Amino acid sequence: MSPLIAVTRRITGQWEERLRAAGCELRLPPAGADAPMPRPQLLEHIKGADGVLAMLTDRFDAEAFDAAGPQLRVVANYAVGFNNIDTAEATRRGVAVTNTPDVLTAATADIAWALLMASARRLGESERDLRAGKFHGWGPNDYLGMDLDGKTLGILGPGRIGTVIAKRSIGWDMKVLYAHPTGKPDFERETGAKNVALDQLLRESDFIVSALPLNDRTKHLIGAPQFAIMKKTAVLVSVGRGPVIDEAALVTALREKQIFAAGLDVYEFEPKLADGLMQLENAVLLPHIGSGSVGARADMAIMAVDNILAAVSGKRPPQLVNSDWQPKTGA
Ligand code: GLV
Ligand code: GLV
């Protein structure tokens, strides 16, 4: 019996060879297609699959599990975040859910720093002006931005990515704050960060970086009341999940100069942006490319495949996220 693996989007790396070598039958998206599958096509595409290699743009809920059928054993998300998958529903149905942590941590931390620097030093705005023919020579007052050296960095989300973001701040002699209800000794040991209340972090940080996943506790963690207590010179960076920030409130805060700038890689309603965001000069806006390095994406593919191969052969996948999952018996 060769397991049928549905892949919802063509990705880079050695995934196809690896799946075929393991005896899997593949169902691939149509040649040349490079967009998230429209819902009806996705539901059709996963029908009868034993495993799905899924993108973060594919929603896996009861409807999708029904469409796939009872033989489904694993949904391997090609992402570290897995808020697109109803994990409780997956567990109920004996479907393993896996993600791709670690291999994209450095790439995503790099994008956080790229956004931090670009927003602080107004790279988006000044580059747009140059391309528009507005560079008339050096000027003493042009595009003055924020200094980084010796400033305070507030990390929201002291996980893998938050840790590497914090460690990279050593070159700028930054003081690092984080806000965690019980504290994370490992994070403190690795980064020298200090645990404070969220309000204190927001008040004292010059740079606030969110690497938070999306869940009930993090949705709209940052909204109007939080912008109101940030420094007017503060820069906010977001690389985890968009809905952590109330994006309409962010537009207001940026427009009214309640904060200096923001750098975003993720959005509340991707691929839509909140009204007015795109018109703001003090926002640097990237199209969700955090894990988009050649190395990270290749490694994510291999990790997803290895998780699929473990699950379809009845083993516990290494990057299982629904830890209460029990393999299906009988099949
Ligand atoms: C990207 O956003 C990911 O979760 O991997
Ligand atoms: C995700 O990789 C995280 O823990 O930040």
Short mmCIF file of C-alpha atoms and ligand atoms in Angstrom, two decimals:
data_model
loop_
_atom_site.label_atom_id
_atom_site.label_comp_id
_atom_site.label_asym_id
_atom_site.label_seq_id
_atom_site.Cartn_x
_atom_site.Cartn_y
_atom_site.Cartn_z
CA MET A 1 0.00 0.00 0.00
CA SER A 2 1.55 3.28 -1.02
CA PRO A 3 0.27 6.17 1.04
CA LEU A 4 -1.28 9.03 -0.91
CA ILE A 5 0.23 12.39 -0.01
CA ALA A 6 -1.48 15.57 -1.15
CA VAL A 7 0.84 18.54 -1.47
CA THR A 8 -1.09 21.81 -1.62
CA ARG A 9 1.58 23.98 -3.19
CA ARG A 10 4.84 23.47 -5.06
CA ILE A 11 7.69 24.24 -2.68
CA THR A 12 11.48 24.20 -3.02
CA GLY A 13 13.87 21.49 -1.85
CA GLN A 14 14.13 17.73 -2.10
CA TRP A 15 10.65 16.89 -0.84
CA GLU A 16 9.31 15.21 -3.96
CA GLU A 17 12.24 12.80 -4.39
CA ARG A 18 12.13 11.95 -0.70
CA LEU A 19 8.41 11.17 -0.71
CA ARG A 20 8.68 9.10 -3.90
CA ALA A 21 11.72 7.22 -2.64
CA ALA A 22 9.69 6.23 0.40
CA GLY A 23 7.04 4.75 -1.88
CA CYS A 24 4.42 7.48 -1.56
CA GLU A 25 1.99 8.33 -4.27
CA LEU A 26 1.79 12.10 -4.77
CA ARG A 27 -1.04 14.41 -5.63
CA LEU A 28 0.47 17.73 -6.66
CA PRO A 29 -1.09 21.07 -7.54
CA PRO A 30 -1.51 21.68 -11.27
CA ALA A 31 1.78 22.51 -13.01
CA GLY A 32 2.38 26.23 -13.11
CA ALA A 33 -0.08 26.96 -10.28
CA ASP A 34 1.50 29.20 -7.65
CA ALA A 35 -1.19 30.57 -5.40
CA PRO A 36 -3.06 29.26 -2.37
CA MET A 37 -5.62 26.70 -3.55
CA PRO A 38 -9.14 28.09 -3.61
CA ARG A 39 -11.19 26.35 -0.92
CA PRO A 40 -13.29 24.06 -3.20
CA GLN A 41 -10.14 22.95 -5.01
CA LEU A 42 -8.32 22.31 -1.73
CA LEU A 43 -11.20 20.19 -0.41
CA GLU A 44 -11.15 18.15 -3.61
CA HIS A 45 -7.35 17.92 -3.63
CA ILE A 46 -7.10 16.35 -0.16
CA LYS A 47 -9.88 13.79 -0.71
CA GLY A 48 -8.63 10.30 0.10
CA ALA A 49 -5.17 11.49 1.18
CA ASP A 50 -3.27 9.70 3.93
CA GLY A 51 -1.13 12.75 4.51
CA VAL A 52 -1.20 16.39 3.52
CA LEU A 53 1.76 18.71 3.16
CA ALA A 54 -0.09 21.93 3.94
CA MET A 55 0.63 25.64 3.73
CA LEU A 56 -0.23 28.20 6.42
CA THR A 57 -2.77 29.61 3.97
CA ASP A 58 -4.77 26.32 4.01
CA ARG A 59 -7.44 26.16 6.72
CA PHE A 60 -7.85 22.73 8.28
CA ASP A 61 -11.10 22.54 10.20
CA ALA A 62 -13.86 19.93 10.55
CA GLU A 63 -14.96 20.59 6.98
CA ALA A 64 -11.47 19.93 5.62
CA PHE A 65 -11.01 16.79 7.74
CA ASP A 66 -14.40 15.55 6.48
CA ALA A 67 -13.37 16.29 2.90
CA ALA A 68 -10.10 14.38 3.31
CA GLY A 69 -11.80 11.35 4.80
CA PRO A 70 -11.22 9.00 7.75
CA GLN A 71 -7.99 7.54 6.35
CA LEU A 72 -6.14 10.85 6.90
CA ARG A 73 -3.25 10.41 9.32
CA VAL A 74 -1.22 13.59 9.21
CA VAL A 75 -1.30 17.24 8.27
CA ALA A 76 2.27 18.50 8.07
CA ASN A 77 2.20 22.29 8.09
CA TYR A 78 4.97 23.94 6.10
CA ALA A 79 5.37 26.61 8.80
CA VAL A 80 6.16 26.91 12.47
CA GLY A 81 2.81 28.60 13.19
CA PHE A 82 -0.19 26.28 13.01
CA ASN A 83 -3.16 28.52 13.85
CA ASN A 84 -4.60 27.55 10.44
CA ILE A 85 -5.25 24.06 11.82
CA ASP A 86 -7.91 23.08 14.35
CA THR A 87 -5.64 20.83 16.41
CA ALA A 88 -8.37 19.72 18.84
CA GLU A 89 -10.43 18.51 15.89
CA ALA A 90 -7.36 16.77 14.46
CA THR A 91 -6.71 14.99 17.75
CA ARG A 92 -10.35 13.86 17.98
CA ARG A 93 -9.94 12.27 14.57
CA GLY A 94 -6.55 10.72 15.24
CA VAL A 95 -4.79 13.04 12.79
CA ALA A 96 -1.26 14.09 13.69
CA VAL A 97 -0.42 17.76 13.14
CA THR A 98 3.20 18.79 12.70
CA ASN A 99 5.12 22.01 12.09
CA THR A 100 8.63 23.10 11.11
CA PRO A 101 10.29 24.75 14.14
CA ASP A 102 14.00 25.58 14.53
CA VAL A 103 14.96 25.42 10.84
CA LEU A 104 13.36 28.83 10.19
CA THR A 105 14.26 30.51 13.46
CA ALA A 106 17.39 32.32 12.23
CA ALA A 107 15.79 33.40 8.94
CA THR A 108 12.79 34.84 10.77
CA ALA A 109 14.94 36.57 13.39
CA ASP A 110 16.91 38.15 10.55
CA ILE A 111 13.73 39.56 9.02
CA ALA A 112 12.78 40.99 12.41
CA TRP A 113 16.12 42.80 12.53
CA ALA A 114 15.83 43.90 8.92
CA LEU A 115 12.43 45.42 9.71
CA LEU A 116 13.70 46.97 12.91
CA MET A 117 16.56 48.72 11.14
CA ALA A 118 14.52 49.63 8.09
CA SER A 119 11.79 51.21 10.22
CA ALA A 120 14.17 52.95 12.62
CA ARG A 121 16.25 54.45 9.80
CA ARG A 122 13.37 55.07 7.38
CA LEU A 123 14.70 52.87 4.58
CA GLY A 124 11.34 52.29 2.94
CA GLU A 125 10.44 55.94 2.74
CA SER A 126 13.89 57.14 1.63
CA GLU A 127 14.25 54.43 -0.99
CA ARG A 128 10.81 55.19 -2.39
CA ASP A 129 11.78 58.86 -2.65
CA LEU A 130 15.04 58.10 -4.43
CA ARG A 131 13.30 55.90 -6.98
CA ALA A 132 10.78 58.68 -7.51
CA GLY A 133 13.60 61.01 -8.54
CA LYS A 134 13.61 62.97 -5.28
CA PHE A 135 17.27 62.50 -4.38
CA HIS A 136 18.88 65.89 -4.98
CA GLY A 137 22.03 65.30 -2.98
CA TRP A 138 22.95 64.78 0.65
CA GLY A 139 21.04 66.87 3.18
CA PRO A 140 21.83 67.45 6.86
CA ASN A 141 18.23 67.04 7.92
CA ASP A 142 17.16 64.29 5.58
CA TYR A 143 15.38 61.19 6.89
CA LEU A 144 16.60 61.43 10.45
CA GLY A 145 15.87 58.15 12.16
CA MET A 146 16.22 56.49 15.53
CA ASP A 147 19.49 55.34 17.07
CA LEU A 148 19.82 51.69 17.98
CA ASP A 149 22.92 51.61 20.11
CA GLY A 150 22.34 51.07 23.83
CA LYS A 151 18.57 51.19 23.48
CA THR A 152 15.95 48.93 25.06
CA LEU A 153 14.50 46.03 23.12
CA GLY A 154 11.19 44.53 24.28
CA ILE A 155 10.52 40.99 23.12
CA LEU A 156 6.93 39.78 22.92
CA GLY A 157 7.15 36.03 22.52
CA PRO A 158 10.29 34.72 24.23
CA GLY A 159 10.29 31.45 22.27
CA ARG A 160 12.78 30.14 19.75
CA ILE A 161 12.53 33.11 17.41
CA GLY A 162 12.36 35.65 20.25
CA THR A 163 15.50 34.16 21.74
CA VAL A 164 17.51 34.58 18.55
CA ILE A 165 16.17 38.11 18.01
CA ALA A 166 17.29 38.97 21.54
CA LYS A 167 20.72 37.34 21.07
CA ARG A 168 21.32 39.33 17.90
CA SER A 169 20.90 42.55 19.92
CA ILE A 170 24.26 42.05 21.61
CA GLY A 171 25.95 43.95 18.78
CA TRP A 172 23.99 47.06 19.74
CA ASP A 173 24.50 46.72 23.50
CA MET A 174 20.79 46.69 24.02
CA LYS A 175 18.97 46.10 27.26
CA VAL A 176 16.40 43.35 26.66
CA LEU A 177 12.99 43.14 28.35
CA TYR A 178 10.30 40.51 28.01
CA ALA A 179 6.93 39.99 29.61
CA HIS A 180 5.96 36.52 30.75
CA PRO A 181 3.54 35.63 33.57
CA THR A 182 5.91 33.19 35.30
CA GLY A 183 9.25 34.01 33.71
CA LYS A 184 11.40 31.88 31.42
CA PRO A 185 14.75 31.12 33.06
CA ASP A 186 16.19 29.60 29.86
CA PHE A 187 15.38 32.73 27.89
CA GLU A 188 16.96 34.91 30.57
CA ARG A 189 20.06 32.77 30.71
CA GLU A 190 20.54 32.90 26.95
CA THR A 191 19.74 36.56 26.42
CA GLY A 192 20.27 38.37 29.71
CA ALA A 193 16.71 39.66 29.41
CA LYS A 194 14.67 40.93 32.33
CA ASN A 195 11.07 39.87 32.92
CA VAL A 196 8.70 42.80 33.52
CA ALA A 197 4.96 43.44 33.31
CA LEU A 198 3.68 44.03 29.78
CA ASP A 199 2.85 47.66 30.53
CA GLN A 200 6.38 48.30 31.75
CA LEU A 201 7.81 46.69 28.64
CA LEU A 202 5.61 48.89 26.46
CA ARG A 203 6.52 52.05 28.38
CA GLU A 204 10.27 51.48 28.50
CA SER A 205 11.13 49.80 25.19
CA ASP A 206 12.53 51.73 22.24
CA PHE A 207 11.97 48.71 20.02
CA ILE A 208 9.13 46.28 20.55
CA VAL A 209 9.25 43.07 18.55
CA SER A 210 6.41 40.57 18.42
CA ALA A 211 7.31 36.98 17.55
CA LEU A 212 4.10 35.73 19.14
CA PRO A 213 1.99 32.91 17.74
CA LEU A 214 -1.75 33.50 17.40
CA ASN A 215 -4.05 32.09 20.06
CA ASP A 216 -6.83 33.29 22.38
CA ARG A 217 -4.33 34.95 24.69
CA THR A 218 -2.36 36.82 22.05
CA LYS A 219 -5.10 38.12 19.73
CA HIS A 220 -5.11 41.95 19.85
CA LEU A 221 -2.59 41.96 22.68
CA ILE A 222 -1.41 45.25 21.18
CA GLY A 223 -4.17 47.77 20.52
CA ALA A 224 -5.05 51.40 21.20
CA PRO A 225 -4.44 51.29 25.00
CA GLN A 226 -1.00 49.79 24.42
CA PHE A 227 -0.01 52.29 21.72
CA ALA A 228 -1.05 55.05 24.12
CA ILE A 229 1.65 54.11 26.63
CA MET A 230 4.48 53.42 24.17
CA LYS A 231 7.19 56.01 23.64
CA LYS A 232 6.59 58.47 20.82
CA THR A 233 9.97 57.36 19.48
CA ALA A 234 9.11 53.65 19.69
CA VAL A 235 9.37 51.27 16.75
CA LEU A 236 7.08 48.23 16.63
CA VAL A 237 8.05 45.14 14.63
CA SER A 238 5.80 42.16 13.99
CA VAL A 239 6.96 38.83 12.56
CA GLY A 240 4.81 36.25 14.37
CA ARG A 241 1.15 36.43 13.45
CA GLY A 242 -0.71 39.55 12.34
CA PRO A 243 -3.82 39.42 14.56
CA VAL A 244 -1.63 39.91 17.66
CA ILE A 245 -1.79 43.58 16.69
CA ASP A 246 -5.04 45.49 16.23
CA GLU A 247 -4.07 46.75 12.80
CA ALA A 248 -6.68 49.51 12.58
CA ALA A 249 -5.40 50.87 15.91
CA LEU A 250 -1.85 50.64 14.56
CA VAL A 251 -2.79 52.74 11.54
CA THR A 252 -4.16 55.40 13.89
CA ALA A 253 -1.07 55.27 16.11
CA LEU A 254 1.26 55.65 13.13
CA ARG A 255 -0.82 58.38 11.54
CA GLU A 256 -1.02 60.37 14.75
CA LYS A 257 2.67 59.76 15.47
CA GLN A 258 1.90 58.06 18.76
CA ILE A 259 4.84 55.87 17.83
CA PHE A 260 7.68 56.55 15.41
CA ALA A 261 7.35 53.64 12.98
CA ALA A 262 6.36 50.04 12.46
CA GLY A 263 7.84 47.18 10.47
CA LEU A 264 5.47 44.37 9.59
CA ASP A 265 5.87 41.00 7.92
CA VAL A 266 2.45 39.67 8.95
CA TYR A 267 -1.04 41.17 8.89
CA GLU A 268 -4.35 40.78 10.62
CA PHE A 269 -6.27 39.83 7.48
CA GLU A 270 -3.61 38.54 5.07
CA PRO A 271 -3.24 39.24 2.23
CA LYS A 272 -5.35 42.35 2.91
CA LEU A 273 -3.87 45.29 4.80
CA ALA A 274 -5.85 47.55 7.10
CA ASP A 275 -7.24 50.66 5.42
CA GLY A 276 -4.65 53.38 5.22
CA LEU A 277 -1.66 51.25 6.20
CA MET A 278 -0.17 51.18 2.72
CA GLN A 279 -0.26 54.98 2.50
CA LEU A 280 1.80 55.52 5.65
CA GLU A 281 5.43 56.49 5.13
CA ASN A 282 6.37 55.35 8.64
CA ALA A 283 5.48 51.72 8.01
CA VAL A 284 7.82 49.20 6.39
CA LEU A 285 5.68 46.45 4.92
CA LEU A 286 6.86 43.01 3.83
CA PRO A 287 4.71 40.28 2.25
CA HIS A 288 5.15 37.54 4.94
CA ILE A 289 8.68 36.47 3.98
CA GLY A 290 10.08 35.73 7.46
CA SER A 291 11.10 32.14 6.75
CA GLY A 292 11.86 32.90 3.10
CA SER A 293 15.55 32.07 2.86
CA VAL A 294 16.81 29.37 0.53
CA GLY A 295 18.19 27.31 3.41
CA ALA A 296 15.19 27.64 5.70
CA ARG A 297 12.67 26.75 3.04
CA ALA A 298 14.67 23.71 1.90
CA ASP A 299 14.97 22.47 5.48
CA MET A 300 11.27 23.10 6.16
CA ALA A 301 10.40 20.85 3.21
CA ILE A 302 12.55 18.00 4.48
CA MET A 303 11.18 18.37 8.00
CA ALA A 304 7.59 18.30 6.75
CA VAL A 305 8.28 15.20 4.66
CA ASP A 306 9.96 13.37 7.54
CA ASN A 307 6.96 14.12 9.73
CA ILE A 308 4.62 12.74 7.07
CA LEU A 309 6.69 9.60 6.61
CA ALA A 310 6.76 8.94 10.35
CA ALA A 311 3.00 9.37 10.72
CA VAL A 312 2.01 7.24 7.73
CA SER A 313 4.18 4.41 9.03
CA GLY A 314 2.44 4.57 12.41
CA LYS A 315 5.23 6.34 14.29
CA ARG A 316 5.09 9.47 16.36
CA PRO A 317 6.22 12.34 14.11
CA PRO A 318 9.18 14.27 15.53
CA GLN A 319 7.55 17.70 15.29
CA LEU A 320 4.10 16.71 16.56
CA VAL A 321 2.14 19.71 17.86
CA ASN A 322 -1.08 18.02 19.06
CA SER A 323 0.80 16.12 21.75
CA ASP A 324 -2.32 14.31 22.97
CA TRP A 325 -2.62 12.66 19.54
CA GLN A 326 -3.01 8.89 19.47
CA PRO A 327 -2.31 7.05 16.23
CA LYS A 328 -5.24 5.43 14.49
CA THR A 329 -5.44 1.71 15.10
CA GLY A 330 -6.36 -0.90 12.55
CA ALA A 331 -5.19 0.75 9.38
C1 GLV B 1 5.52 31.41 8.95
O1 GLV B 1 4.82 32.36 9.17
C2 GLV B 1 5.54 30.28 9.77
O2 GLV B 1 4.74 30.16 10.71
O3 GLV B 1 6.38 29.41 9.51
C1 GLV B 2 8.74 29.73 17.05
O1 GLV B 2 9.58 29.13 16.42
C2 GLV B 2 9.05 30.33 18.32
O2 GLV B 2 9.11 29.58 19.30
O3 GLV B 2 9.30 31.54 18.35
#
